[in-house]
Every structure is written in structure tokens, then in C-alpha cells.
């Protein structure tokens, strides 16, 4: 796995903590869903114990899901031609 199993365990513990649950409820209006961290932890342990095929499939699916989203910003190859000019902050629109 790309991370150690203890990382998944601590993320699950943090997600279930009262302080995190209160903050998440305040910010999003719902309690956090922590089942994903527990599932990842169990899959990681299964992979470490016997290189389980189902654990490998779950981990690959998680990594592929994470990689399917494109970046928000388009990366530039070089800076714009007028990058050194001052900004028009003082001018009215």
C-alpha cells in the first residue's frame, strides 16, 4: 500500500473523535462518514497479512478514483509576456 496501515488507523480515530465530529457538523451540517478509513485500514491489514487479492483490488480502485479528476488550473509552460509590468490596482475599471 502507498501508506502505512497505522496512517489509516489514526485517520479513522481522528474522524471518530468528538472534536472533529463537532467541527464537521458545524461546517457541513452533517456528521462525518468515517467508514472509508476503517475499510482502508482493514484492506491494508489484509494486504500485509497475506497479499489478499481483494485488498489489492480495493486499493487500486481507491487510487484510480483519486487520479480520475483533472487539475483545476491549467499549468503554464512559460510566464505571460507582460509578467514584469505593474498591476493596474490604482486604475478605475
mmCIF file of C-alpha atoms in Angstrom:
data_model
loop_
_atom_site.group_PDB
_atom_site.id
_atom_site.type_symbol
_atom_site.label_atom_id
_atom_site.label_comp_id
_atom_site.label_asym_id
_atom_site.label_seq_id
_atom_site.Cartn_x
_atom_site.Cartn_y
_atom_site.Cartn_z
ATOM 1 C CA UNK A 1 0.000 0.000 0.000
ATOM 2 C CA UNK A 2 1.130 3.594 -0.575
ATOM 3 C CA UNK A 3 0.688 4.468 3.120
ATOM 4 C CA UNK A 4 1.329 2.531 6.270
ATOM 5 C CA UNK A 5 -1.665 0.890 7.934
ATOM 6 C CA UNK A 6 -1.193 2.997 11.049
ATOM 7 C CA UNK A 7 -1.924 6.104 8.977
ATOM 8 C CA UNK A 8 -5.345 4.734 8.073
ATOM 9 C CA UNK A 9 -5.935 3.767 11.706
ATOM 10 C CA UNK A 10 -5.101 7.253 13.012
ATOM 11 C CA UNK A 11 -7.209 8.918 10.320
ATOM 12 C CA UNK A 12 -10.140 6.714 11.361
ATOM 13 C CA UNK A 13 -9.583 7.555 15.046
ATOM 14 C CA UNK A 14 -9.376 11.263 14.210
ATOM 15 C CA UNK A 15 -12.546 11.101 12.128
ATOM 16 C CA UNK A 16 -14.452 9.477 15.004
ATOM 17 C CA UNK A 17 -13.226 12.000 17.595
ATOM 18 C CA UNK A 18 -15.824 14.235 19.212
ATOM 19 C CA UNK A 19 -13.994 17.453 18.366
ATOM 20 C CA UNK A 20 -13.699 16.551 14.680
ATOM 21 C CA UNK A 21 -17.339 15.425 14.535
ATOM 22 C CA UNK A 22 -18.466 18.719 16.095
ATOM 23 C CA UNK A 23 -16.367 20.784 13.701
ATOM 24 C CA UNK A 24 -17.522 18.784 10.673
ATOM 25 C CA UNK A 25 -21.157 19.135 11.729
ATOM 26 C CA UNK A 26 -20.705 22.882 12.233
ATOM 27 C CA UNK A 27 -19.005 23.336 8.848
ATOM 28 C CA UNK A 28 -21.027 20.924 6.698
ATOM 29 C CA UNK A 29 -24.283 20.366 8.578
ATOM 30 C CA UNK A 30 -23.828 16.607 8.830
ATOM 31 C CA UNK A 31 -21.716 14.154 10.757
ATOM 32 C CA UNK A 32 -18.572 12.837 9.046
ATOM 33 C CA UNK A 33 -18.645 9.430 7.401
ATOM 34 C CA UNK A 34 -15.650 7.514 8.721
ATOM 35 C CA UNK A 35 -16.347 4.084 7.234
ATOM 36 C CA UNK A 36 -13.942 4.643 4.332
ATOM 37 C CA UNK A 37 -10.951 4.979 6.680
ATOM 38 C CA UNK A 38 -11.890 1.764 8.505
ATOM 39 C CA UNK A 39 -12.324 -0.091 5.208
ATOM 40 C CA UNK A 40 -8.942 1.179 4.004
ATOM 41 C CA UNK A 41 -7.338 0.085 7.276
ATOM 42 C CA UNK A 42 -8.834 -3.405 7.047
ATOM 43 C CA UNK A 43 -7.789 -3.726 3.400
ATOM 44 C CA UNK A 44 -4.271 -2.623 4.303
ATOM 45 C CA UNK A 45 -4.056 -5.214 7.094
ATOM 46 C CA UNK A 46 -5.370 -7.925 4.774
ATOM 47 C CA UNK A 47 -2.735 -6.948 2.221
ATOM 48 C CA UNK A 48 0.068 -7.033 4.806
ATOM 49 C CA UNK A 49 -1.003 -10.419 6.190
ATOM 50 C CA UNK A 50 -1.458 -12.403 3.031
ATOM 51 C CA UNK A 51 -1.321 -10.150 -0.016
ATOM 52 C CA UNK A 52 -5.072 -10.600 -0.433
ATOM 53 C CA UNK A 53 -6.358 -10.133 -3.976
ATOM 54 C CA UNK A 54 -9.493 -8.349 -2.803
ATOM 55 C CA UNK A 55 -7.403 -5.897 -0.783
ATOM 56 C CA UNK A 56 -5.295 -5.213 -3.834
ATOM 57 C CA UNK A 57 -8.385 -4.587 -5.964
ATOM 58 C CA UNK A 58 -9.808 -2.205 -3.342
ATOM 59 C CA UNK A 59 -6.563 -0.279 -3.087
ATOM 60 C CA UNK A 60 -6.224 0.035 -6.857
ATOM 61 C CA UNK A 61 -9.836 1.235 -7.128
ATOM 62 C CA UNK A 62 -9.186 3.872 -4.463
ATOM 63 C CA UNK A 63 -6.043 5.102 -6.204
ATOM 64 C CA UNK A 64 -7.766 5.184 -9.605
ATOM 65 C CA UNK A 65 -10.707 7.131 -8.149
ATOM 66 C CA UNK A 66 -8.289 9.676 -6.734
ATOM 67 C CA UNK A 67 -6.496 10.070 -10.081
ATOM 68 C CA UNK A 68 -9.547 10.430 -12.322
ATOM 69 C CA UNK A 69 -10.082 14.123 -11.567
ATOM 70 C CA UNK A 70 -8.217 16.642 -13.701
ATOM 71 C CA UNK A 71 -6.338 19.534 -12.086
ATOM 72 C CA UNK A 72 -8.378 22.682 -11.537
ATOM 73 C CA UNK A 73 -5.802 25.049 -13.010
ATOM 74 C CA UNK A 74 -4.113 24.676 -16.379
ATOM 75 C CA UNK A 75 -0.346 24.597 -15.889
ATOM 76 C CA UNK A 76 1.680 27.103 -17.882
ATOM 77 C CA UNK A 77 4.802 26.266 -19.845
ATOM 78 C CA UNK A 78 6.219 29.793 -19.510
ATOM 79 C CA UNK A 79 5.174 33.055 -17.813
ATOM 80 C CA UNK A 80 2.993 35.594 -19.648
ATOM 81 C CA UNK A 81 4.896 38.105 -21.806
ATOM 82 C CA UNK A 82 3.990 41.082 -19.576
ATOM 83 C CA UNK A 83 4.703 39.482 -16.217
ATOM 84 C CA UNK A 84 7.122 42.225 -15.161
ATOM 85 C CA UNK A 85 4.663 45.143 -15.636
ATOM 86 C CA UNK A 86 2.973 46.611 -12.536
ATOM 87 C CA UNK A 87 -0.602 45.632 -11.778
ATOM 88 C CA UNK A 88 -3.453 48.026 -12.561
ATOM 89 C CA UNK A 89 -4.616 48.257 -8.970
ATOM 90 C CA UNK A 90 -4.923 52.048 -8.783
ATOM 91 C CA UNK A 91 -6.856 52.494 -12.031
ATOM 92 C CA UNK A 92 -10.684 52.516 -12.009
ATOM 93 C CA UNK A 93 -12.445 49.905 -14.126
#
